[in-house]
Amino acid sequence: MKLFACPSCGQVVFFENVVCERCNHALGYEPESNAMFALEPADGGWTAVGAKADDRPWRYCANYEHGVCNWLVPADGEDPFCVACRHNLVVPNTADAANVELWRKMEVAKRRLFYTLIRLKLPLVTRAENPEGLGFEFLSEDPTAAGHVMTGHDEGLITIALAEADDAERETRRTSMGEPYRTLLGHFRHEVGHWYWDRLVRDAGLLEPCRAVFGDDSQDYGQALQTHYAEGPKPGWQNEFVSHYAAAHPWEDFAETWAHYLHITDTLDTGRAWGFKVDPRVDREDALTAEIDFNAYAASTPIASIVEAWIALAGALNALNRSMGAADAYPFVLSEAVIHKLAFIHDLVHGRVTANAAPPQPDVAPSEQAIA
């Protein structure tokens, strides 16, 4: 995530800001230009001022009125929702203030997801455009229903339980399931990975090269999950998978690896924006030394550069968190097999996988204790 500056006064501002604390201009994010606009009221809408000024009128996404979105749409456009919110199908009851606050947290995570998808120039199709387009339902628990709302994906429809936006409830679920990491943003990145498997693998005729990396996805999915939950992950899963859940089925392996690829690229983008350089004084072999001076979203950036920088940055982030008494920011280890899977996702995202492609072999050593 890049850092932004107020176009009117130059004050550093952040992705979720709606007002500049220095000059008091309203702020809105414009995704096409990947810029934060400073705004002034004009004819029932807004005009941009300062460095990004032009004559085009703007208005906020319709969800701005609920305090959950700060993205802009052209004032003369037909869709009242921004490019992220137009994928919403079911949202919480806005008459309930507690629901709105949980929804706001959902939207913060979802907009960060869309920021990355747009930066990677990935296809985005709504349910209105295609029956298998990408759509979101944020569902509350029904006290009269027999079961709980389940977070998951079904042919482009992503359901996320509103309870996941409650920090205490999400932590309870994390510990009960033995997970080292569970966040709203992680849910979004994982579930959207299933949708992109449909778009970029299945529909693109790339099943065989994907199976060469992740395994045979034609095996019974329901039975695989039952076995996983009944027996737990297979011994030695750490040598092949980024998480124990990834070992359940090739579809889950793909979605988990996809989510980690988005974790890594976005966090490296943040590190670049902040000018991070990791150079420990005791690192005589430069195993944990990196300067993030590249664009992690660029197709020309080698996966080796991304992984090497990530190992160093993640190690530093974990050490800083431990100094604060907090859990590791990235409690995972990247084995050689996982790095090869990340290389496949990198090539897939940038259109370099072909039907007869050999599995990518990135020239990078696996992480051992660096981000353990």
Short mmCIF file of C-alpha atoms in Angstrom, two decimals:
data_model
loop_
_atom_site.label_atom_id
_atom_site.label_comp_id
_atom_site.label_asym_id
_atom_site.label_seq_id
_atom_site.Cartn_x
_atom_site.Cartn_y
_atom_site.Cartn_z
CA MET A 1 0.00 0.00 0.00
CA LYS A 2 1.48 3.31 -1.05
CA LEU A 3 1.55 6.43 1.06
CA PHE A 4 -0.51 9.36 -0.17
CA ALA A 5 -0.20 13.12 0.13
CA CYS A 6 -2.97 15.69 0.23
CA PRO A 7 -2.91 17.35 -3.21
CA SER A 8 -3.87 20.67 -1.64
CA CYS A 9 -1.29 21.06 1.14
CA GLY A 10 1.10 18.12 0.79
CA GLN A 11 0.29 16.58 4.18
CA VAL A 12 0.87 12.80 4.33
CA VAL A 13 -2.51 11.06 4.34
CA PHE A 14 -3.57 7.43 4.45
CA PHE A 15 -5.76 5.15 2.42
CA GLU A 16 -8.81 5.32 4.69
CA ASN A 17 -8.68 9.09 5.39
CA VAL A 18 -11.73 11.20 4.49
CA VAL A 19 -10.34 14.56 5.58
CA CYS A 20 -6.92 16.20 5.64
CA GLU A 21 -6.06 17.11 9.22
CA ARG A 22 -3.92 20.05 8.09
CA CYS A 23 -6.03 21.88 5.50
CA ASN A 24 -9.43 20.29 6.30
CA HIS A 25 -10.16 19.40 2.69
CA ALA A 26 -12.40 16.39 2.15
CA LEU A 27 -10.44 13.45 0.73
CA GLY A 28 -11.47 10.64 -1.58
CA TYR A 29 -9.60 7.81 -3.25
CA GLU A 30 -9.80 7.58 -7.05
CA PRO A 31 -8.84 4.02 -8.09
CA GLU A 32 -8.17 4.58 -11.80
CA SER A 33 -5.37 7.02 -11.06
CA ASN A 34 -4.46 5.38 -7.74
CA ALA A 35 -4.53 8.80 -6.10
CA MET A 36 -6.10 10.56 -3.17
CA PHE A 37 -8.04 13.65 -4.24
CA ALA A 38 -8.58 16.78 -2.16
CA LEU A 39 -12.15 17.90 -2.74
CA GLU A 40 -14.34 20.99 -2.57
CA PRO A 41 -18.15 21.05 -2.90
CA ALA A 42 -19.48 22.08 -6.31
CA ASP A 43 -23.02 21.82 -7.76
CA GLY A 44 -24.12 18.99 -5.50
CA GLY A 45 -20.89 17.05 -6.07
CA TRP A 46 -17.19 17.62 -5.66
CA THR A 47 -14.27 18.95 -7.68
CA ALA A 48 -10.64 18.06 -7.15
CA VAL A 49 -8.26 20.78 -6.04
CA GLY A 50 -4.50 21.11 -5.86
CA ALA A 51 -2.05 18.91 -7.73
CA LYS A 52 -4.73 16.53 -9.04
CA ALA A 53 -7.22 19.20 -10.04
CA ASP A 54 -9.13 19.04 -13.30
CA ASP A 55 -12.62 20.01 -14.41
CA ARG A 56 -14.17 16.60 -13.96
CA PRO A 57 -16.89 16.45 -11.27
CA TRP A 58 -16.83 13.66 -8.69
CA ARG A 59 -19.06 12.14 -6.06
CA TYR A 60 -18.47 9.64 -3.33
CA CYS A 61 -19.53 6.01 -3.62
CA ALA A 62 -23.11 5.61 -2.38
CA ASN A 63 -21.78 3.72 0.65
CA TYR A 64 -20.02 6.87 1.84
CA GLU A 65 -23.28 7.91 3.50
CA HIS A 66 -22.91 4.92 5.86
CA GLY A 67 -19.31 5.84 6.67
CA VAL A 68 -17.91 2.67 5.13
CA CYS A 69 -16.34 3.83 1.84
CA ASN A 70 -14.24 6.81 0.73
CA TRP A 71 -13.81 5.89 -2.95
CA LEU A 72 -14.88 8.23 -5.74
CA VAL A 73 -16.95 7.74 -8.88
CA PRO A 74 -17.44 10.14 -11.80
CA ALA A 75 -20.40 12.40 -11.08
CA ASP A 76 -21.76 11.76 -14.57
CA GLY A 77 -21.49 7.98 -14.27
CA GLU A 78 -24.51 5.68 -14.08
CA ASP A 79 -23.36 3.44 -11.23
CA PRO A 80 -23.71 5.01 -7.76
CA PHE A 81 -21.20 2.53 -6.33
CA CYS A 82 -17.43 2.48 -6.70
CA VAL A 83 -15.56 -0.33 -8.45
CA ALA A 84 -15.23 -2.17 -5.12
CA CYS A 85 -18.72 -1.71 -3.69
CA ARG A 86 -20.56 -2.64 -6.89
CA HIS A 87 -19.58 -6.24 -6.11
CA ASN A 88 -21.63 -6.19 -2.88
CA LEU A 89 -24.81 -8.27 -2.99
CA VAL A 90 -25.91 -8.41 0.66
CA VAL A 91 -24.82 -5.90 3.28
CA PRO A 92 -25.76 -5.66 6.98
CA ASN A 93 -28.87 -3.90 8.22
CA THR A 94 -27.77 -0.27 8.47
CA ALA A 95 -30.47 0.47 11.06
CA ASP A 96 -28.25 -1.33 13.58
CA ALA A 97 -25.24 0.83 14.54
CA ALA A 98 -23.28 -2.22 15.72
CA ASN A 99 -23.80 -3.88 12.33
CA VAL A 100 -22.60 -0.77 10.53
CA GLU A 101 -19.37 -0.73 12.56
CA LEU A 102 -18.72 -4.38 11.71
CA TRP A 103 -19.50 -3.66 8.07
CA ARG A 104 -17.06 -0.74 8.13
CA LYS A 105 -14.29 -3.12 9.18
CA MET A 106 -15.34 -5.47 6.37
CA GLU A 107 -15.11 -2.67 3.83
CA VAL A 108 -11.69 -1.53 5.05
CA ALA A 109 -10.36 -5.02 4.35
CA LYS A 110 -12.26 -5.37 1.08
CA ARG A 111 -10.98 -2.07 -0.31
CA ARG A 112 -7.42 -3.08 0.49
CA LEU A 113 -8.07 -6.29 -1.43
CA PHE A 114 -9.34 -4.35 -4.42
CA TYR A 115 -6.41 -1.94 -4.26
CA THR A 116 -4.10 -4.91 -4.83
CA LEU A 117 -6.26 -6.54 -7.51
CA ILE A 118 -6.38 -3.27 -9.44
CA ARG A 119 -2.65 -2.70 -9.07
CA LEU A 120 -2.03 -6.20 -10.45
CA LYS A 121 -4.42 -5.43 -13.34
CA LEU A 122 -6.48 -8.54 -12.64
CA PRO A 123 -9.92 -8.96 -14.24
CA LEU A 124 -12.95 -7.85 -12.21
CA VAL A 125 -16.45 -8.91 -13.26
CA THR A 126 -19.63 -8.28 -11.26
CA ARG A 127 -22.56 -10.69 -10.89
CA ALA A 128 -24.62 -8.30 -13.00
CA GLU A 129 -22.12 -8.74 -15.84
CA ASN A 130 -21.75 -12.51 -15.53
CA PRO A 131 -23.64 -15.16 -13.49
CA GLU A 132 -20.27 -16.33 -12.14
CA GLY A 133 -18.98 -12.81 -11.53
CA LEU A 134 -17.48 -11.79 -8.22
CA GLY A 135 -20.01 -10.95 -5.52
CA PHE A 136 -19.97 -10.56 -1.73
CA GLU A 137 -22.54 -11.32 0.93
CA PHE A 138 -21.88 -10.10 4.48
CA LEU A 139 -24.24 -12.17 6.59
CA SER A 140 -25.30 -11.94 10.23
CA GLU A 141 -26.15 -15.01 12.27
CA ASP A 142 -29.81 -16.01 12.14
CA PRO A 143 -30.85 -17.09 15.67
CA THR A 144 -33.60 -19.26 14.18
CA ALA A 145 -31.26 -21.12 11.83
CA ALA A 146 -29.78 -24.50 12.69
CA GLY A 147 -26.16 -23.70 11.76
CA HIS A 148 -23.73 -20.83 11.66
CA VAL A 149 -22.96 -18.57 8.72
CA MET A 150 -19.96 -20.05 6.94
CA THR A 151 -17.29 -18.04 5.18
CA GLY A 152 -16.65 -19.48 1.73
CA HIS A 153 -16.82 -19.31 -2.06
CA ASP A 154 -19.36 -20.75 -4.49
CA GLU A 155 -18.91 -19.98 -8.21
CA GLY A 156 -17.98 -16.36 -7.61
CA LEU A 157 -20.26 -15.76 -4.62
CA ILE A 158 -18.15 -15.05 -1.55
CA THR A 159 -19.91 -15.22 1.80
CA ILE A 160 -18.22 -13.78 4.87
CA ALA A 161 -19.77 -14.06 8.32
CA LEU A 162 -20.24 -10.62 9.81
CA ALA A 163 -19.09 -12.07 13.13
CA GLU A 164 -15.57 -12.29 11.64
CA ALA A 165 -15.38 -8.50 11.94
CA ASP A 166 -15.70 -8.81 15.72
CA ASP A 167 -12.10 -9.02 16.92
CA ALA A 168 -12.89 -11.10 20.01
CA GLU A 169 -15.03 -13.58 18.08
CA ARG A 170 -12.47 -13.92 15.32
CA GLU A 171 -9.72 -14.58 17.88
CA THR A 172 -11.90 -17.22 19.52
CA ARG A 173 -12.35 -18.93 16.18
CA ARG A 174 -8.65 -18.67 15.41
CA THR A 175 -7.59 -20.37 18.63
CA SER A 176 -10.30 -23.02 18.45
CA MET A 177 -9.13 -24.00 14.96
CA GLY A 178 -5.45 -23.89 15.84
CA GLU A 179 -4.64 -21.22 13.27
CA PRO A 180 -1.56 -18.98 13.62
CA TYR A 181 -3.19 -16.19 11.61
CA ARG A 182 -6.79 -15.16 10.96
CA THR A 183 -7.80 -11.71 9.70
CA LEU A 184 -10.58 -10.18 7.63
CA LEU A 185 -8.10 -9.25 4.92
CA GLY A 186 -6.81 -12.82 4.95
CA HIS A 187 -10.36 -14.11 4.40
CA PHE A 188 -10.89 -11.81 1.43
CA ARG A 189 -7.56 -12.69 -0.16
CA HIS A 190 -8.10 -16.42 0.29
CA GLU A 191 -11.69 -16.57 -0.96
CA VAL A 192 -11.00 -14.40 -3.99
CA GLY A 193 -8.22 -16.85 -4.84
CA HIS A 194 -10.89 -19.47 -5.55
CA TRP A 195 -12.61 -17.10 -7.96
CA TYR A 196 -9.37 -16.37 -9.78
CA TRP A 197 -8.67 -20.11 -10.05
CA ASP A 198 -11.92 -20.32 -12.01
CA ARG A 199 -11.01 -17.33 -14.19
CA LEU A 200 -7.26 -17.72 -14.71
CA VAL A 201 -6.86 -21.51 -14.55
CA ARG A 202 -10.09 -23.33 -15.40
CA ASP A 203 -11.48 -20.88 -17.97
CA ALA A 204 -8.04 -20.21 -19.45
CA GLY A 205 -7.34 -23.89 -20.16
CA LEU A 206 -4.43 -24.05 -17.72
CA LEU A 207 -5.52 -27.00 -15.58
CA GLU A 208 -2.55 -29.19 -16.42
CA PRO A 209 0.25 -26.70 -15.63
CA CYS A 210 -1.60 -25.78 -12.42
CA ARG A 211 -1.98 -29.45 -11.44
CA ALA A 212 1.73 -29.97 -12.05
CA VAL A 213 2.36 -27.48 -9.24
CA PHE A 214 -0.60 -27.87 -6.85
CA GLY A 215 -1.76 -31.44 -7.49
CA ASP A 216 -4.87 -33.05 -8.97
CA ASP A 217 -7.87 -30.85 -8.16
CA SER A 218 -10.29 -33.46 -9.54
CA GLN A 219 -10.09 -35.45 -6.29
CA ASP A 220 -13.28 -35.28 -4.22
CA TYR A 221 -13.27 -31.89 -2.49
CA GLY A 222 -15.89 -32.67 0.16
CA GLN A 223 -14.21 -35.89 1.16
CA ALA A 224 -10.81 -34.18 1.29
CA LEU A 225 -12.12 -31.56 3.72
CA GLN A 226 -13.81 -34.21 5.87
CA THR A 227 -10.54 -36.11 6.07
CA HIS A 228 -8.62 -32.94 6.90
CA TYR A 229 -10.90 -31.96 9.76
CA ALA A 230 -11.17 -35.50 11.09
CA GLU A 231 -7.50 -36.45 10.91
CA GLY A 232 -5.70 -33.12 10.77
CA PRO A 233 -2.97 -32.18 8.30
CA LYS A 234 -0.71 -34.88 7.03
CA PRO A 235 2.68 -35.22 8.75
CA GLY A 236 5.39 -33.03 7.28
CA TRP A 237 2.96 -30.62 5.63
CA GLN A 238 5.37 -27.76 6.38
CA ASN A 239 7.71 -29.04 3.66
CA GLU A 240 5.09 -28.66 0.93
CA PHE A 241 2.42 -26.17 2.00
CA VAL A 242 2.28 -22.62 3.31
CA SER A 243 -0.33 -23.58 5.93
CA HIS A 244 -1.85 -26.79 7.27
CA TYR A 245 -5.19 -25.88 5.65
CA ALA A 246 -3.46 -25.69 2.27
CA ALA A 247 -2.76 -29.41 2.59
CA ALA A 248 -6.49 -30.24 2.60
CA HIS A 249 -7.02 -30.08 -1.19
CA PRO A 250 -5.28 -28.55 -4.24
CA TRP A 251 -8.00 -25.87 -4.47
CA GLU A 252 -7.23 -24.79 -0.91
CA ASP A 253 -3.50 -24.95 -1.61
CA PHE A 254 -3.98 -22.60 -4.55
CA ALA A 255 -6.20 -20.20 -2.59
CA GLU A 256 -3.84 -20.13 0.40
CA THR A 257 -0.80 -19.55 -1.81
CA TRP A 258 -2.72 -16.86 -3.72
CA ALA A 259 -3.57 -15.11 -0.44
CA HIS A 260 0.07 -15.20 0.66
CA TYR A 261 1.18 -13.78 -2.67
CA LEU A 262 -1.16 -10.83 -2.07
CA HIS A 263 0.05 -10.52 1.54
CA ILE A 264 3.63 -10.37 0.33
CA THR A 265 3.24 -8.00 -2.61
CA ASP A 266 1.10 -5.51 -0.72
CA THR A 267 3.34 -5.47 2.36
CA LEU A 268 6.44 -5.03 0.19
CA ASP A 269 4.64 -2.14 -1.52
CA THR A 270 4.10 -0.61 1.92
CA GLY A 271 7.73 -1.16 2.81
CA ARG A 272 8.82 0.53 -0.40
CA ALA A 273 6.52 3.50 0.30
CA TRP A 274 8.06 3.91 3.76
CA GLY A 275 11.61 3.52 2.46
CA PHE A 276 12.34 0.34 4.42
CA LYS A 277 15.81 -1.12 4.30
CA VAL A 278 16.61 -4.19 6.38
CA ASP A 279 20.33 -4.51 7.19
CA PRO A 280 20.99 -6.22 10.54
CA ARG A 281 24.46 -5.53 11.91
CA VAL A 282 25.00 -9.18 12.82
CA ASP A 283 23.92 -10.45 9.38
CA ARG A 284 27.40 -11.04 8.00
CA GLU A 285 26.17 -13.24 5.15
CA ASP A 286 23.37 -10.82 4.13
CA ALA A 287 20.72 -13.52 4.52
CA LEU A 288 18.36 -11.01 6.13
CA THR A 289 19.48 -7.91 4.26
CA ALA A 290 17.22 -6.25 1.70
CA GLU A 291 16.34 -2.87 0.30
CA ILE A 292 12.84 -2.63 -1.11
CA ASP A 293 13.68 -0.50 -4.13
CA PHE A 294 11.48 -2.33 -6.64
CA ASN A 295 7.80 -2.43 -7.56
CA ALA A 296 6.40 -5.72 -6.24
CA TYR A 297 3.36 -5.35 -8.54
CA ALA A 298 5.41 -5.05 -11.72
CA ALA A 299 5.48 -7.99 -14.12
CA SER A 300 9.19 -7.36 -14.69
CA THR A 301 10.09 -7.91 -11.02
CA PRO A 302 11.49 -11.44 -10.55
CA ILE A 303 9.87 -13.63 -7.93
CA ALA A 304 13.35 -14.20 -6.50
CA SER A 305 13.64 -10.50 -5.66
CA ILE A 306 10.18 -10.54 -4.09
CA VAL A 307 10.85 -13.60 -1.93
CA GLU A 308 14.33 -12.54 -0.83
CA ALA A 309 13.10 -9.11 0.23
CA TRP A 310 10.07 -10.64 1.93
CA ILE A 311 12.14 -13.04 4.04
CA ALA A 312 14.16 -10.10 5.37
CA LEU A 313 11.18 -7.78 5.87
CA ALA A 314 8.99 -10.45 7.51
CA GLY A 315 11.80 -11.36 9.85
CA ALA A 316 12.10 -7.71 10.89
CA LEU A 317 8.33 -7.33 11.31
CA ASN A 318 8.17 -10.44 13.50
CA ALA A 319 11.06 -9.22 15.65
CA LEU A 320 9.39 -5.82 16.11
CA ASN A 321 6.10 -7.45 17.07
CA ARG A 322 7.84 -9.66 19.62
CA SER A 323 9.43 -6.56 21.14
CA MET A 324 5.91 -5.21 21.67
CA GLY A 325 4.67 -8.48 23.12
CA ALA A 326 2.48 -9.07 20.08
CA ALA A 327 2.08 -12.15 17.92
CA ASP A 328 4.24 -12.53 14.83
CA ALA A 329 2.99 -10.49 11.89
CA TYR A 330 3.83 -13.38 9.55
CA PRO A 331 3.92 -16.70 11.43
CA PHE A 332 4.82 -18.83 8.43
CA VAL A 333 7.89 -20.39 6.85
CA LEU A 334 8.42 -20.46 3.09
CA SER A 335 9.77 -23.85 2.07
CA GLU A 336 11.31 -24.45 -1.34
CA ALA A 337 8.05 -26.07 -2.52
CA VAL A 338 6.01 -23.07 -1.38
CA ILE A 339 8.37 -20.67 -3.13
CA HIS A 340 7.83 -22.63 -6.37
CA LYS A 341 4.08 -22.28 -5.89
CA LEU A 342 4.43 -18.54 -5.30
CA ALA A 343 6.44 -18.37 -8.53
CA PHE A 344 3.56 -20.04 -10.37
CA ILE A 345 1.06 -17.52 -8.95
CA HIS A 346 3.43 -14.68 -9.93
CA ASP A 347 3.62 -15.94 -13.51
CA LEU A 348 -0.12 -16.66 -13.64
CA VAL A 349 -1.03 -13.16 -12.46
CA HIS A 350 1.19 -11.62 -15.11
CA GLY A 351 -0.01 -13.87 -17.95
CA ARG A 352 3.14 -15.95 -18.34
CA VAL A 353 1.66 -19.42 -17.79
CA THR A 354 0.83 -21.36 -20.96
CA ALA A 355 -0.88 -24.72 -21.47
CA ASN A 356 2.44 -26.53 -21.95
CA ALA A 357 4.46 -24.45 -19.50
CA ALA A 358 6.98 -26.13 -17.23
CA PRO A 359 6.67 -25.37 -13.51
CA PRO A 360 8.64 -22.21 -12.63
CA GLN A 361 11.93 -22.73 -10.82
CA PRO A 362 12.82 -19.51 -9.00
CA ASP A 363 16.49 -19.06 -8.18
CA VAL A 364 16.02 -18.40 -4.47
CA ALA A 365 16.85 -20.38 -1.36
CA PRO A 366 14.04 -21.45 0.98
CA SER A 367 13.48 -19.67 4.27
CA GLU A 368 14.48 -21.65 7.35
CA GLN A 369 14.42 -19.72 10.62
CA ALA A 370 14.16 -16.25 9.07
CA ILE A 371 10.42 -15.86 9.42
CA ALA A 372 9.64 -18.75 11.74
#
